Amino acid sequence: MAPGTTSTWLRRYVPPAPPRLRLLCLPHAGGSASFFHGWGHAFGDDIEVLAVRYPGRQERIAEKPLTAIEDIADALADELPPYLDAPLAVFGHSMGASVGYELALRLEARHHIALDLLMVSCRKAPHLLTPRTAAPGGDAALLDEVRRLGGTDTALLDDEDLRELVLPAIRADFAAVARYAARPGVPLGCPVAAYVGASDPDISADEVAAWAGIAPKGFDLTVLPGGHFYLVDQHDALVKDIRARLGPKR
């Protein structure tokens, strides 16, 4: 891949030398690429971090948000081939974990490429997902749910003008999560590492551990202190753990 390759879907944190591995980071519902800014150069000089920019926010604010997880995965599967000249690992938080799973299946089917590692955070295994209603009916209810889960800058929600800008993307993401119903889990061709906060109000460690059932290449579960957005307060511990997983192959 040419060093100057760019994509509207990806914010690149390019290391000084050609990367040994790339790490693709998939944000949560209502999240954006900037959520992973602190990860940009946290994994060493031989790992390139790619943070996904979903449409409808930040640099892509003028674009219509997607309302199906499968559509996001389809678009990314079409976008990634220029970046597959090095092994690819994926980290997805909450909604991003489901996107990562669907993306892994598409890369295997379309490009015959298995991820080096899929890391899923605070998300039930695909076959355990329970139906939800669509995004909460009114703006107030939707904002209350976002605040309950945490992870979104409250300044964006409290400022009326900014709130009007971010609400369409938040609503689209919550609709995508609601539409992504339970399905038979298709085994993956890569190892899976799962993470969850010990006090996540909605997801138990046992529910996250069920990813082992579709990870014949290997599975590991890590439980860290905190709730649904444990990865904010546990940033250093999580980065250290991921860095060890992405270390040079022996």
mmCIF file of C-alpha atoms in Angstrom:
data_model
loop_
_atom_site.group_PDB
_atom_site.id
_atom_site.type_symbol
_atom_site.label_atom_id
_atom_site.label_comp_id
_atom_site.label_asym_id
_atom_site.label_seq_id
_atom_site.Cartn_x
_atom_site.Cartn_y
_atom_site.Cartn_z
ATOM 1 C CA MET A 1 0.000 0.000 0.000
ATOM 2 C CA ALA A 2 1.267 3.466 -0.858
ATOM 3 C CA PRO A 3 2.247 5.444 2.266
ATOM 4 C CA GLY A 4 -0.078 8.296 1.322
ATOM 5 C CA THR A 5 -3.238 6.204 0.929
ATOM 6 C CA THR A 6 -6.216 7.935 2.516
ATOM 7 C CA SER A 7 -9.777 6.924 3.300
ATOM 8 C CA THR A 8 -12.797 8.838 4.525
ATOM 9 C CA TRP A 9 -13.498 5.822 6.747
ATOM 10 C CA LEU A 10 -10.167 5.721 8.534
ATOM 11 C CA ARG A 11 -8.156 8.052 10.716
ATOM 12 C CA ARG A 12 -4.588 6.788 10.479
ATOM 13 C CA TYR A 13 -1.871 7.026 13.112
ATOM 14 C CA VAL A 14 1.096 6.163 10.931
ATOM 15 C CA PRO A 15 4.238 4.796 12.616
ATOM 16 C CA PRO A 16 7.722 5.875 11.467
ATOM 17 C CA ALA A 17 8.419 2.566 9.711
ATOM 18 C CA PRO A 18 6.266 0.191 7.651
ATOM 19 C CA PRO A 19 3.925 -1.477 10.159
ATOM 20 C CA ARG A 20 4.315 -5.051 11.301
ATOM 21 C CA LEU A 21 0.587 -5.051 12.099
ATOM 22 C CA ARG A 22 -2.416 -2.751 11.897
ATOM 23 C CA LEU A 23 -4.999 -2.308 14.652
ATOM 24 C CA LEU A 24 -8.470 -1.244 13.520
ATOM 25 C CA CYS A 25 -10.551 0.393 16.283
ATOM 26 C CA LEU A 26 -14.351 0.420 16.035
ATOM 27 C CA PRO A 27 -16.264 2.893 18.229
ATOM 28 C CA HIS A 28 -19.427 2.316 20.217
ATOM 29 C CA ALA A 29 -22.925 3.580 19.361
ATOM 30 C CA GLY A 30 -22.761 7.359 19.268
ATOM 31 C CA GLY A 31 -18.967 7.227 19.311
ATOM 32 C CA SER A 32 -16.396 8.555 16.885
ATOM 33 C CA ALA A 33 -12.808 7.979 15.847
ATOM 34 C CA SER A 34 -11.585 10.535 18.372
ATOM 35 C CA PHE A 35 -12.563 8.151 21.192
ATOM 36 C CA PHE A 36 -9.380 6.236 20.318
ATOM 37 C CA HIS A 37 -7.097 9.245 19.996
ATOM 38 C CA GLY A 38 -5.083 8.172 23.029
ATOM 39 C CA TRP A 39 -4.380 4.837 21.347
ATOM 40 C CA GLY A 40 -2.816 6.371 18.251
ATOM 41 C CA HIS A 41 0.818 5.750 19.123
ATOM 42 C CA ALA A 42 0.383 3.644 22.263
ATOM 43 C CA PHE A 43 1.414 0.270 20.857
ATOM 44 C CA GLY A 44 4.929 0.850 19.583
ATOM 45 C CA ASP A 45 6.616 2.012 16.412
ATOM 46 C CA ASP A 46 5.686 -1.074 14.406
ATOM 47 C CA ILE A 47 1.885 -0.946 14.837
ATOM 48 C CA GLU A 48 -0.334 1.392 12.837
ATOM 49 C CA VAL A 49 -3.628 2.319 14.481
ATOM 50 C CA LEU A 50 -6.675 2.897 12.283
ATOM 51 C CA ALA A 51 -9.663 4.500 14.015
ATOM 52 C CA VAL A 52 -12.922 4.107 12.121
ATOM 53 C CA ARG A 53 -14.865 7.237 11.179
ATOM 54 C CA TYR A 54 -18.526 6.327 10.902
ATOM 55 C CA PRO A 55 -20.588 8.607 8.624
ATOM 56 C CA GLY A 56 -22.668 11.349 10.202
ATOM 57 C CA ARG A 57 -20.141 12.714 12.710
ATOM 58 C CA GLN A 58 -17.003 14.857 12.924
ATOM 59 C CA GLU A 59 -15.311 14.998 9.502
ATOM 60 C CA ARG A 60 -18.309 13.165 7.990
ATOM 61 C CA ILE A 61 -21.025 15.188 9.710
ATOM 62 C CA ALA A 62 -22.725 16.042 6.399
ATOM 63 C CA GLU A 63 -23.162 12.376 5.449
ATOM 64 C CA LYS A 64 -26.214 10.307 6.263
ATOM 65 C CA PRO A 65 -25.525 7.842 9.109
ATOM 66 C CA LEU A 66 -25.925 4.139 8.424
ATOM 67 C CA THR A 67 -28.625 2.328 10.367
ATOM 68 C CA ALA A 68 -27.526 -1.313 10.024
ATOM 69 C CA ILE A 69 -24.436 -2.945 11.469
ATOM 70 C CA GLU A 70 -24.208 -5.146 8.375
ATOM 71 C CA ASP A 71 -24.038 -2.045 6.142
ATOM 72 C CA ILE A 72 -21.150 -0.626 8.164
ATOM 73 C CA ALA A 73 -19.299 -3.943 7.938
ATOM 74 C CA ASP A 74 -19.956 -4.143 4.184
ATOM 75 C CA ALA A 75 -18.506 -0.678 3.622
ATOM 76 C CA LEU A 76 -15.428 -1.414 5.699
ATOM 77 C CA ALA A 77 -14.826 -4.737 3.964
ATOM 78 C CA ASP A 78 -14.749 -2.847 0.659
ATOM 79 C CA GLU A 79 -12.519 -0.117 2.090
ATOM 80 C CA LEU A 80 -9.828 -2.225 3.757
ATOM 81 C CA PRO A 81 -8.041 -4.154 0.955
ATOM 82 C CA PRO A 82 -5.321 -1.474 0.478
ATOM 83 C CA TYR A 83 -4.483 -1.891 4.185
ATOM 84 C CA LEU A 84 -4.240 -5.680 4.179
ATOM 85 C CA ASP A 85 -0.569 -5.846 3.196
ATOM 86 C CA ALA A 86 0.132 -6.314 6.914
ATOM 87 C CA PRO A 87 -1.737 -8.490 9.447
ATOM 88 C CA LEU A 88 -4.862 -6.842 10.829
ATOM 89 C CA ALA A 89 -6.213 -6.950 14.376
ATOM 90 C CA VAL A 90 -9.567 -5.430 15.330
ATOM 91 C CA PHE A 91 -10.845 -3.940 18.586
ATOM 92 C CA GLY A 92 -14.540 -3.115 18.817
ATOM 93 C CA HIS A 93 -16.322 -1.658 21.821
ATOM 94 C CA SER A 94 -20.032 -2.370 22.365
ATOM 95 C CA MET A 95 -21.686 -1.811 18.950
ATOM 96 C CA GLY A 96 -18.174 -1.834 17.498
ATOM 97 C CA ALA A 97 -17.731 -5.439 18.632
ATOM 98 C CA SER A 98 -20.653 -6.538 16.466
ATOM 99 C CA VAL A 99 -19.266 -4.530 13.549
ATOM 100 C CA GLY A 100 -15.909 -6.237 14.109
ATOM 101 C CA TYR A 101 -17.494 -9.684 14.079
ATOM 102 C CA GLU A 102 -19.394 -9.008 10.853
ATOM 103 C CA LEU A 103 -16.276 -7.473 9.305
ATOM 104 C CA ALA A 104 -14.197 -10.534 10.198
ATOM 105 C CA LEU A 105 -16.723 -12.798 8.471
ATOM 106 C CA ARG A 106 -16.674 -10.606 5.354
ATOM 107 C CA LEU A 107 -12.891 -10.426 5.138
ATOM 108 C CA GLU A 108 -12.743 -14.215 5.335
ATOM 109 C CA ALA A 109 -15.475 -14.729 2.720
ATOM 110 C CA ARG A 110 -14.497 -11.996 0.251
ATOM 111 C CA HIS A 111 -10.727 -11.723 0.596
ATOM 112 C CA HIS A 112 -9.782 -15.074 2.191
ATOM 113 C CA ILE A 113 -8.050 -13.177 4.992
ATOM 114 C CA ALA A 114 -8.423 -14.061 8.663
ATOM 115 C CA LEU A 115 -7.819 -11.390 11.259
ATOM 116 C CA ASP A 116 -4.747 -11.747 13.403
ATOM 117 C CA LEU A 117 -7.005 -11.174 16.418
ATOM 118 C CA LEU A 118 -10.550 -9.967 17.082
ATOM 119 C CA MET A 119 -10.999 -8.109 20.375
ATOM 120 C CA VAL A 120 -14.576 -7.577 21.525
ATOM 121 C CA SER A 121 -15.548 -5.325 24.410
ATOM 122 C CA CYS A 122 -18.777 -5.172 26.436
ATOM 123 C CA ARG A 123 -20.920 -7.005 23.906
ATOM 124 C CA LYS A 124 -22.837 -10.259 24.146
ATOM 125 C CA ALA A 125 -21.888 -13.050 21.777
ATOM 126 C CA PRO A 126 -23.909 -12.892 18.522
ATOM 127 C CA HIS A 127 -26.097 -15.864 19.431
ATOM 128 C CA LEU A 128 -27.023 -14.373 22.816
ATOM 129 C CA LEU A 129 -28.203 -10.950 21.696
ATOM 130 C CA THR A 130 -31.655 -10.140 23.005
ATOM 131 C CA PRO A 131 -34.233 -8.099 21.066
ATOM 132 C CA ARG A 132 -34.507 -4.431 21.902
ATOM 133 C CA THR A 133 -36.932 -1.775 20.952
ATOM 134 C CA ALA A 134 -35.638 0.828 18.534
ATOM 135 C CA ALA A 135 -33.842 3.852 19.893
ATOM 136 C CA PRO A 136 -35.768 5.419 22.809
ATOM 137 C CA GLY A 137 -38.802 7.258 21.500
ATOM 138 C CA GLY A 138 -37.972 10.879 22.196
ATOM 139 C CA ASP A 139 -34.762 12.881 22.260
ATOM 140 C CA ALA A 140 -34.887 13.196 26.040
ATOM 141 C CA ALA A 141 -35.165 9.428 26.524
ATOM 142 C CA LEU A 142 -32.362 8.802 24.040
ATOM 143 C CA LEU A 143 -30.090 11.302 25.769
ATOM 144 C CA ASP A 144 -30.897 9.783 29.157
ATOM 145 C CA GLU A 145 -29.809 6.373 27.854
ATOM 146 C CA VAL A 146 -26.569 7.792 26.435
ATOM 147 C CA ARG A 147 -25.813 9.486 29.742
ATOM 148 C CA ARG A 148 -26.626 6.277 31.644
ATOM 149 C CA LEU A 149 -24.110 4.288 29.643
ATOM 150 C CA GLY A 150 -21.485 7.051 29.688
ATOM 151 C CA GLY A 151 -18.646 7.430 27.228
ATOM 152 C CA THR A 152 -20.052 10.460 25.381
ATOM 153 C CA ASP A 153 -18.809 13.965 26.129
ATOM 154 C CA THR A 154 -21.609 15.513 28.178
ATOM 155 C CA ALA A 155 -20.671 18.958 26.811
ATOM 156 C CA LEU A 156 -21.976 17.775 23.440
ATOM 157 C CA LEU A 157 -25.258 16.723 24.999
ATOM 158 C CA ASP A 158 -25.747 19.804 27.160
ATOM 159 C CA ASP A 159 -25.109 22.358 24.391
ATOM 160 C CA GLU A 160 -28.294 22.680 22.355
ATOM 161 C CA ASP A 161 -26.554 23.492 19.053
ATOM 162 C CA LEU A 162 -23.996 20.692 19.380
ATOM 163 C CA ARG A 163 -26.684 18.281 20.522
ATOM 164 C CA GLU A 164 -28.660 18.845 17.336
ATOM 165 C CA LEU A 165 -25.549 17.961 15.328
ATOM 166 C CA VAL A 166 -24.786 14.688 17.107
ATOM 167 C CA LEU A 167 -28.313 13.378 17.727
ATOM 168 C CA PRO A 168 -28.906 11.960 14.200
ATOM 169 C CA ALA A 169 -25.789 9.772 14.412
ATOM 170 C CA ILE A 170 -26.633 8.624 17.948
ATOM 171 C CA ARG A 171 -30.167 7.723 16.936
ATOM 172 C CA ALA A 172 -28.943 5.870 13.831
ATOM 173 C CA ASP A 173 -26.460 3.861 15.878
ATOM 174 C CA PHE A 174 -29.035 2.888 18.488
ATOM 175 C CA ALA A 175 -31.362 1.821 15.679
ATOM 176 C CA ALA A 176 -28.567 -0.298 14.178
ATOM 177 C CA VAL A 177 -27.995 -2.010 17.519
ATOM 178 C CA ALA A 178 -31.723 -2.643 17.961
ATOM 179 C CA ARG A 179 -32.032 -4.205 14.493
ATOM 180 C CA TYR A 180 -29.056 -6.505 14.993
ATOM 181 C CA ALA A 181 -30.905 -9.479 16.430
ATOM 182 C CA ALA A 182 -29.527 -12.770 17.699
ATOM 183 C CA ARG A 183 -28.246 -15.095 15.004
ATOM 184 C CA PRO A 184 -26.469 -18.448 14.860
ATOM 185 C CA GLY A 185 -22.853 -17.737 15.675
ATOM 186 C CA VAL A 186 -20.548 -18.487 12.740
ATOM 187 C CA PRO A 187 -17.142 -19.701 13.944
ATOM 188 C CA LEU A 188 -14.305 -17.309 13.224
ATOM 189 C CA GLY A 189 -10.979 -18.110 11.620
ATOM 190 C CA CYS A 190 -9.069 -16.050 14.177
ATOM 191 C CA PRO A 191 -8.558 -15.995 17.948
ATOM 192 C CA VAL A 192 -10.918 -13.830 20.006
ATOM 193 C CA ALA A 193 -10.079 -11.808 23.114
ATOM 194 C CA ALA A 194 -13.008 -10.396 25.060
ATOM 195 C CA TYR A 195 -13.182 -7.612 27.632
ATOM 196 C CA VAL A 196 -15.896 -6.459 30.006
ATOM 197 C CA GLY A 197 -16.256 -4.126 32.955
ATOM 198 C CA ALA A 198 -16.912 -5.937 36.225
ATOM 199 C CA SER A 199 -19.843 -3.637 37.023
ATOM 200 C CA ASP A 200 -21.305 -3.201 33.529
ATOM 201 C CA PRO A 201 -25.020 -2.621 34.221
ATOM 202 C CA ASP A 202 -26.242 -4.511 31.150
ATOM 203 C CA ILE A 203 -23.757 -7.269 30.317
ATOM 204 C CA SER A 204 -22.312 -10.006 32.511
ATOM 205 C CA ALA A 205 -18.929 -11.651 32.196
ATOM 206 C CA ASP A 206 -20.691 -14.955 31.428
ATOM 207 C CA GLU A 207 -22.508 -13.388 28.475
ATOM 208 C CA VAL A 208 -19.251 -12.035 27.087
ATOM 209 C CA ALA A 209 -17.496 -15.355 27.751
ATOM 210 C CA ALA A 210 -19.934 -17.015 25.333
ATOM 211 C CA TRP A 211 -17.827 -15.654 22.456
ATOM 212 C CA ALA A 212 -15.668 -18.721 23.188
ATOM 213 C CA GLY A 213 -18.301 -20.798 21.392
ATOM 214 C CA ILE A 214 -17.436 -19.198 18.036
ATOM 215 C CA ALA A 215 -13.681 -18.924 18.601
ATOM 216 C CA PRO A 216 -12.179 -22.339 17.784
ATOM 217 C CA LYS A 217 -8.783 -20.698 17.176
ATOM 218 C CA GLY A 218 -8.580 -19.566 20.803
ATOM 219 C CA PHE A 219 -10.400 -17.399 23.320
ATOM 220 C CA ASP A 220 -9.504 -15.337 26.365
ATOM 221 C CA LEU A 221 -11.637 -13.180 28.662
ATOM 222 C CA THR A 222 -10.403 -10.217 30.688
ATOM 223 C CA VAL A 223 -12.583 -8.544 33.331
ATOM 224 C CA LEU A 224 -11.486 -5.057 34.384
ATOM 225 C CA PRO A 225 -12.856 -2.765 37.086
ATOM 226 C CA GLY A 226 -15.577 -0.385 35.932
ATOM 227 C CA GLY A 227 -18.824 -0.225 34.036
ATOM 228 C CA HIS A 228 -19.764 -0.133 30.367
ATOM 229 C CA PHE A 229 -16.999 2.380 29.681
ATOM 230 C CA TYR A 230 -14.369 0.766 31.889
ATOM 231 C CA LEU A 231 -11.867 1.476 29.099
ATOM 232 C CA VAL A 232 -11.812 5.182 29.990
ATOM 233 C CA ASP A 233 -10.683 4.759 33.593
ATOM 234 C CA GLN A 234 -8.736 1.564 32.808
ATOM 235 C CA HIS A 235 -7.029 3.033 29.745
ATOM 236 C CA ASP A 236 -3.475 2.191 30.816
ATOM 237 C CA ALA A 237 -4.291 -1.364 31.909
ATOM 238 C CA LEU A 238 -6.235 -2.063 28.724
ATOM 239 C CA VAL A 239 -3.552 -0.654 26.437
ATOM 240 C CA LYS A 240 -0.919 -2.706 28.263
ATOM 241 C CA ASP A 241 -2.971 -5.871 27.822
ATOM 242 C CA ILE A 242 -3.601 -5.229 24.124
ATOM 243 C CA ARG A 243 0.049 -4.357 23.534
ATOM 244 C CA ALA A 244 1.050 -7.724 24.987
ATOM 245 C CA ARG A 245 -1.437 -9.522 22.730
ATOM 246 C CA LEU A 246 -0.118 -7.722 19.655
ATOM 247 C CA GLY A 247 3.521 -8.371 20.506
ATOM 248 C CA PRO A 248 5.903 -10.014 18.009
ATOM 249 C CA LYS A 249 4.980 -13.563 17.173
ATOM 250 C CA ARG A 250 7.242 -16.159 18.735
#
